[in-house]
């Protein structure tokens, strides 16, 4: 998970850098005053299907830190009944 997340996070950082470069060229050519996009892409934990959870275990955010996954594991181990 960590290697995949690092790869996806790097890809997102490159997208953010490209977006910033395009903004810089656009402002220089057109002299338009637009807010500068952020160069830093927020880190996330990426799943194998390409979905992500904001934050990482090394850089936690609200409701996503190392100790917040007990309920997810419990749900997976105890499937719902007929109720």
XYZ file of C-alpha atoms in Angstrom:
83
model
C 0.000 0.000 0.000
C 2.793 2.404 0.873
C 4.649 1.950 -2.451
C 1.438 2.344 -4.447
C 0.466 5.427 -2.428
C 3.923 6.943 -2.930
C 3.629 6.373 -6.687
C 0.120 7.878 -6.894
C 1.123 10.809 -4.657
C 4.103 11.524 -6.922
C 1.792 11.443 -9.937
C -0.571 13.912 -8.234
C 2.364 16.200 -7.390
C 3.422 16.190 -11.049
C -0.147 17.070 -12.086
C -0.161 19.968 -9.590
C 3.209 21.193 -10.891
C 1.989 21.014 -14.490
C -1.157 22.924 -13.543
C 1.002 25.594 -11.886
C 3.261 25.860 -14.955
C 0.219 26.232 -17.237
C -1.135 28.973 -14.945
C 2.209 30.791 -15.065
C 2.289 30.733 -18.885
C -1.341 31.822 -19.089
C -0.744 34.788 -16.778
C 2.389 35.853 -18.675
C 0.642 35.672 -22.050
C -2.737 37.150 -21.129
C -1.826 39.288 -18.110
C -4.840 37.844 -16.291
C -4.991 38.115 -12.519
C -6.010 34.669 -11.279
C -5.157 33.100 -7.959
C -2.127 30.867 -8.216
C -2.916 27.149 -7.864
C -1.132 25.243 -5.136
C 2.009 23.367 -6.128
C 1.710 20.963 -3.208
C -0.782 18.139 -3.695
C -2.283 16.757 -0.484
C -0.975 13.310 0.447
C -3.388 10.399 0.454
C -3.473 6.638 0.934
C -4.359 5.069 -2.416
C -6.195 1.777 -2.885
C -5.541 -0.658 -5.724
C -8.625 0.518 -7.647
C -7.338 4.117 -7.769
C -9.557 5.515 -5.024
C -7.931 7.385 -2.184
C -8.386 8.312 1.453
C -7.277 11.831 2.374
C -4.264 11.825 4.652
C -1.753 9.097 5.309
C -0.583 7.226 8.345
C 2.663 9.197 8.343
C 0.825 12.529 7.754
C -2.569 11.960 9.413
C -5.697 14.018 8.872
C -9.044 13.971 10.673
C -10.484 10.448 10.972
C -7.490 8.865 9.259
C -4.606 7.989 11.472
C -2.990 4.724 12.410
C -5.476 3.923 15.201
C -8.681 4.756 13.296
C -9.078 1.519 11.349
C -10.325 -0.915 13.988
C -13.957 -0.460 12.946
C -13.145 -1.150 9.293
C -11.439 -4.417 10.220
C -14.319 -5.331 12.524
C -16.854 -4.799 9.737
C -14.837 -6.968 7.361
C -14.522 -9.776 9.906
C -18.172 -9.695 11.000
C -20.436 -9.435 7.929
C -23.984 -8.140 8.486
C -26.720 -10.600 9.327
C -30.199 -10.920 7.847
C -31.459 -7.863 9.718
